[in-house]
Every structure is written in C-alpha cells, then in structure tokens.
mmCIF file of C-alpha atoms in Angstrom:
data_model
loop_
_atom_site.group_PDB
_atom_site.id
_atom_site.type_symbol
_atom_site.label_atom_id
_atom_site.label_comp_id
_atom_site.label_asym_id
_atom_site.label_seq_id
_atom_site.Cartn_x
_atom_site.Cartn_y
_atom_site.Cartn_z
ATOM 1 C CA UNK I 1 -182.368 -3.520 60.724
ATOM 2 C CA UNK I 2 -180.380 -6.776 60.614
ATOM 3 C CA UNK I 3 -180.934 -6.807 56.763
ATOM 4 C CA UNK I 4 -179.498 -3.202 56.446
ATOM 5 C CA UNK I 5 -176.586 -4.128 58.642
ATOM 6 C CA UNK I 6 -175.750 -7.091 56.330
ATOM 7 C CA UNK I 7 -176.091 -4.960 53.253
ATOM 8 C CA UNK I 8 -173.644 -2.321 54.696
ATOM 9 C CA UNK I 9 -171.199 -5.066 55.581
ATOM 10 C CA UNK I 10 -171.577 -6.694 52.211
ATOM 11 C CA UNK I 11 -171.064 -3.360 50.312
ATOM 12 C CA UNK I 12 -168.075 -2.520 52.503
ATOM 13 C CA UNK I 13 -166.507 -5.975 51.875
ATOM 14 C CA UNK I 14 -167.092 -5.649 48.169
ATOM 15 C CA UNK I 15 -165.599 -2.203 48.047
ATOM 16 C CA UNK I 16 -162.596 -3.397 50.059
ATOM 17 C CA UNK I 17 -162.026 -6.234 47.682
ATOM 18 C CA UNK I 18 -162.251 -3.964 44.491
ATOM 19 C CA UNK I 19 -159.797 -1.550 46.070
ATOM 20 C CA UNK I 20 -157.264 -4.296 46.899
ATOM 21 C CA UNK I 21 -157.487 -5.983 43.582
ATOM 22 C CA UNK I 22 -157.578 -2.686 41.667
ATOM 23 C CA UNK I 23 -154.271 -1.642 43.043
ATOM 24 C CA UNK I 24 -152.580 -5.039 42.308
ATOM 25 C CA UNK I 25 -150.727 -6.258 39.279
ATOM 26 C CA UNK I 26 -147.314 -4.797 40.055
ATOM 27 C CA UNK I 27 -145.505 -7.042 42.515
ATOM 28 C CA UNK I 28 -142.434 -4.792 42.599
ATOM 29 C CA UNK I 29 -144.096 -1.867 44.204
ATOM 30 C CA UNK I 30 -146.271 1.136 43.286
ATOM 31 C CA UNK I 31 -143.527 2.888 41.301
ATOM 32 C CA UNK I 32 -142.685 -0.020 39.020
ATOM 33 C CA UNK I 33 -139.044 1.084 39.163
ATOM 34 C CA UNK I 34 -137.778 -2.471 39.707
ATOM 35 C CA UNK I 35 -139.626 -3.616 36.582
ATOM 36 C CA UNK I 36 -138.300 -0.831 34.469
ATOM 37 C CA UNK I 37 -134.725 -1.330 35.726
ATOM 38 C CA UNK I 38 -134.968 -5.056 34.942
ATOM 39 C CA UNK I 39 -136.113 -4.333 31.444
ATOM 40 C CA UNK I 40 -133.219 -1.904 30.915
ATOM 41 C CA UNK I 41 -130.663 -4.348 32.294
ATOM 42 C CA UNK I 42 -132.099 -7.092 30.069
ATOM 43 C CA UNK I 43 -132.116 -4.935 26.913
ATOM 44 C CA UNK I 44 -129.848 -6.479 24.298
ATOM 45 C CA UNK I 45 -128.103 -4.167 21.897
ATOM 46 C CA UNK I 46 -129.242 -4.457 18.255
ATOM 47 C CA UNK I 47 -126.951 -5.770 15.676
ATOM 48 C CA UNK I 48 -125.205 -3.241 13.479
ATOM 49 C CA UNK I 49 -127.343 -4.495 10.461
ATOM 50 C CA UNK I 50 -130.530 -4.040 12.452
ATOM 51 C CA UNK I 51 -129.622 -0.469 13.343
ATOM 52 C CA UNK I 52 -128.765 0.250 9.755
ATOM 53 C CA UNK I 53 -132.198 -1.158 8.621
ATOM 54 C CA UNK I 54 -133.888 1.302 11.039
ATOM 55 C CA UNK I 55 -131.727 4.161 9.739
ATOM 56 C CA UNK I 56 -132.774 3.303 6.109
ATOM 57 C CA UNK I 57 -136.353 3.179 7.211
ATOM 58 C CA UNK I 58 -136.214 6.546 8.764
ATOM 59 C CA UNK I 59 -133.936 8.472 6.275
ATOM 60 C CA UNK I 60 -133.482 8.566 2.566
ATOM 61 C CA UNK I 61 -129.784 7.969 2.005
ATOM 62 C CA UNK I 62 -127.955 8.113 -1.321
ATOM 63 C CA UNK I 63 -127.054 4.727 -2.989
ATOM 64 C CA UNK I 64 -124.759 3.124 -0.434
ATOM 65 C CA UNK I 65 -122.127 0.410 -0.910
ATOM 66 C CA UNK I 66 -121.822 -1.880 2.073
ATOM 67 C CA UNK I 67 -118.089 -2.887 2.440
ATOM 68 C CA UNK I 68 -117.203 -6.479 3.143
ATOM 69 C CA UNK I 69 -114.226 -7.892 5.105
ATOM 70 C CA UNK I 70 -111.820 -7.583 2.334
ATOM 71 C CA UNK I 71 -112.800 -4.066 1.466
ATOM 72 C CA UNK I 72 -112.246 -3.010 5.072
ATOM 73 C CA UNK I 73 -108.822 -4.411 5.154
ATOM 74 C CA UNK I 74 -107.700 -3.429 1.659
ATOM 75 C CA UNK I 75 -108.927 0.188 1.668
ATOM 76 C CA UNK I 76 -109.063 1.095 5.329
ATOM 77 C CA UNK I 77 -106.705 -1.336 7.064
ATOM 78 C CA UNK I 78 -109.435 -2.443 9.482
ATOM 79 C CA UNK I 79 -109.180 -6.107 10.270
ATOM 80 C CA UNK I 80 -112.747 -7.549 10.367
ATOM 81 C CA UNK I 81 -111.714 -10.363 12.722
ATOM 82 C CA UNK I 82 -111.312 -7.646 15.458
ATOM 83 C CA UNK I 83 -115.012 -6.920 15.028
ATOM 84 C CA UNK I 84 -117.959 -8.889 16.369
ATOM 85 C CA UNK I 85 -120.364 -7.072 14.124
ATOM 86 C CA UNK I 86 -120.258 -4.121 11.677
ATOM 87 C CA UNK I 87 -121.833 -1.978 8.982
ATOM 88 C CA UNK I 88 -119.530 0.101 6.787
ATOM 89 C CA UNK I 89 -121.816 1.811 4.237
ATOM 90 C CA UNK I 90 -120.526 4.578 2.009
ATOM 91 C CA UNK I 91 -121.967 6.556 -0.841
ATOM 92 C CA UNK I 92 -120.739 6.756 -4.394
ATOM 93 C CA UNK I 93 -118.140 9.125 -5.500
ATOM 94 C CA UNK I 94 -120.313 12.278 -5.558
ATOM 95 C CA UNK I 95 -121.568 12.068 -2.012
ATOM 96 C CA UNK I 96 -119.511 11.937 1.197
ATOM 97 C CA UNK I 97 -122.291 10.143 3.166
ATOM 98 C CA UNK I 98 -121.072 7.395 5.384
ATOM 99 C CA UNK I 99 -122.753 5.180 8.100
ATOM 100 C CA UNK I 100 -120.110 3.152 9.935
ATOM 101 C CA UNK I 101 -120.954 1.136 13.017
ATOM 102 C CA UNK I 102 -118.088 -1.024 14.292
ATOM 103 C CA UNK I 103 -118.703 -3.282 17.299
ATOM 104 C CA UNK I 104 -115.255 -4.243 18.495
ATOM 105 C CA UNK I 105 -114.971 -7.859 19.850
ATOM 106 C CA UNK I 106 -112.220 -7.176 22.303
ATOM 107 C CA UNK I 107 -111.902 -4.036 24.514
ATOM 108 C CA UNK I 108 -108.166 -4.201 24.023
ATOM 109 C CA UNK I 109 -108.602 -3.479 20.238
ATOM 110 C CA UNK I 110 -110.955 -0.533 20.567
ATOM 111 C CA UNK I 111 -108.285 2.090 20.353
ATOM 112 C CA UNK I 112 -106.546 0.432 17.315
ATOM 113 C CA UNK I 113 -109.913 0.280 15.427
ATOM 114 C CA UNK I 114 -110.591 3.921 16.515
ATOM 115 C CA UNK I 115 -107.328 4.961 15.064
ATOM 116 C CA UNK I 116 -108.093 3.245 11.754
ATOM 117 C CA UNK I 117 -111.509 4.875 11.733
ATOM 118 C CA UNK I 118 -109.912 8.199 12.410
ATOM 119 C CA UNK I 119 -107.803 7.684 9.376
ATOM 120 C CA UNK I 120 -111.005 7.260 7.339
ATOM 121 C CA UNK I 121 -112.239 10.618 8.682
ATOM 122 C CA UNK I 122 -108.888 12.310 8.161
ATOM 123 C CA UNK I 123 -108.815 11.063 4.500
ATOM 124 C CA UNK I 124 -112.261 12.458 3.837
ATOM 125 C CA UNK I 125 -111.386 15.764 5.512
ATOM 126 C CA UNK I 126 -108.240 16.240 3.441
ATOM 127 C CA UNK I 127 -108.050 19.460 1.281
ATOM 128 C CA UNK I 128 -108.124 17.264 -1.884
ATOM 129 C CA UNK I 129 -111.359 15.609 -0.903
ATOM 130 C CA UNK I 130 -113.015 18.944 0.300
ATOM 131 C CA UNK I 131 -112.071 20.419 -3.032
ATOM 132 C CA UNK I 132 -113.400 17.373 -4.893
ATOM 133 C CA UNK I 133 -116.738 17.467 -2.927
ATOM 134 C CA UNK I 134 -117.153 21.158 -2.040
ATOM 135 C CA UNK I 135 -120.969 20.886 -1.547
ATOM 136 C CA UNK I 136 -120.198 18.010 0.938
ATOM 137 C CA UNK I 137 -117.592 19.877 2.932
ATOM 138 C CA UNK I 138 -119.873 21.039 5.674
ATOM 139 C CA UNK I 139 -121.121 17.608 6.606
ATOM 140 C CA UNK I 140 -117.635 16.174 6.425
ATOM 141 C CA UNK I 141 -116.243 18.810 8.811
ATOM 142 C CA UNK I 142 -119.142 18.337 11.243
ATOM 143 C CA UNK I 143 -118.517 14.564 11.536
ATOM 144 C CA UNK I 144 -116.735 12.911 14.421
ATOM 145 C CA UNK I 145 -116.200 9.450 15.749
ATOM 146 C CA UNK I 146 -118.443 8.490 18.631
ATOM 147 C CA UNK I 147 -117.836 5.708 21.129
ATOM 148 C CA UNK I 148 -120.222 3.729 23.243
ATOM 149 C CA UNK I 149 -118.839 0.829 25.157
ATOM 150 C CA UNK I 150 -116.926 -1.245 22.547
ATOM 151 C CA UNK I 151 -118.831 0.245 19.690
ATOM 152 C CA UNK I 152 -117.500 2.953 17.423
ATOM 153 C CA UNK I 153 -119.618 4.919 14.958
ATOM 154 C CA UNK I 154 -119.118 7.592 12.372
ATOM 155 C CA UNK I 155 -121.911 9.246 10.481
ATOM 156 C CA UNK I 156 -121.356 11.683 7.686
ATOM 157 C CA UNK I 157 -124.678 12.905 6.534
ATOM 158 C CA UNK I 158 -126.905 16.001 6.477
ATOM 159 C CA UNK I 159 -129.157 13.825 8.741
ATOM 160 C CA UNK I 160 -126.237 12.886 11.070
ATOM 161 C CA UNK I 161 -127.922 14.017 14.355
ATOM 162 C CA UNK I 162 -130.986 11.804 13.764
ATOM 163 C CA UNK I 163 -128.960 8.899 12.490
ATOM 164 C CA UNK I 164 -126.697 9.059 15.472
ATOM 165 C CA UNK I 165 -129.626 9.051 17.827
ATOM 166 C CA UNK I 166 -130.937 5.868 16.135
ATOM 167 C CA UNK I 167 -127.526 4.222 16.547
ATOM 168 C CA UNK I 168 -127.296 5.294 20.240
ATOM 169 C CA UNK I 169 -130.714 3.790 20.908
ATOM 170 C CA UNK I 170 -129.938 0.601 18.943
ATOM 171 C CA UNK I 171 -126.731 0.131 20.958
ATOM 172 C CA UNK I 172 -128.802 0.441 24.086
ATOM 173 C CA UNK I 173 -131.282 -2.168 22.730
ATOM 174 C CA UNK I 174 -134.110 0.291 21.948
#
C-alpha cells in the first residue's frame, strides 16, 4: 500500500510540475497584452525608400522617375532641407501615376510642405492636364493628400488603396 501511495504522490507531483511549466513562458500575464504593447511602442517607422521598395514589390508601376532635392525645389518648390526623408516618384508623360512620401523633419513645417504638395495635386487636376491625360483622369480625381504624424503622402494610381495601405503600415513600422 505504501508503494501505491508513493506512486500516486509521484504522479500528482509530476502532473503539477507539467501544468506549472506548461503555462509559463509569458512573464507579462496570460493575455500577453504587455508584450504586444511594448512591441508596438518600439516599432520604428520604415524609411520612405523602404516603403517604396515594398510598394514596387507588391505592385507593377509604370516606369517612375525618382526626384532628387533639386527637382523638388525647381519644379515643385519643396525645400528638401525641410524633410528628414522622402520618395517623390512620378511616371513619364503618358501616365499620371505618383507615389510621394514626405517625412517632414519639423512639425512646424508640415503645413507649408502640405501646401506645396497640394499645388502638385492641383496642377495635375487642372483641366489642361485632365484633357492631356483623359484616360488617367479618374485616378487623378480620386487622389488626395494623406497625413500621418509628420508624414504626408500622395498616391495617384489605379492601385492607390493598396499602395496607401502599405504606406500606412510602413509609417507604423509594420
């Protein structure tokens, strides 16, 4: 009888140990909410160029020219020194496609840069441009400037919704 008693105690102890260790591994609680919140808070936004690479990997865009600092200033009046990071990619003359992501360095300059970006959209929406690119008119008219923190972005594309989702996620570090 003493042997059976020891077996029962041994099995009970082993079962208790397995239950205790099997439920371990998450020091923040059963829900893991603290861990998830910590990961979200630690998420670093992707650079504009990294986001653009994700876009090019997910969508087939027409040939795009990526503007440099001089191009931004000379053609659009956007001073690149106000930006911490940017991608300003536009298609050739027969497509209206644009992928523009501007990370403004100083919050005080966001409205100025947004105004300049608005002028880009206004220029593309002009009757002359819409007449010049009639098959592109719908995607131009559907476009709007989006803002997330100090980042501004404008997407003109038939795939705008999906591209904007990639940008949003990239700006959140996803």
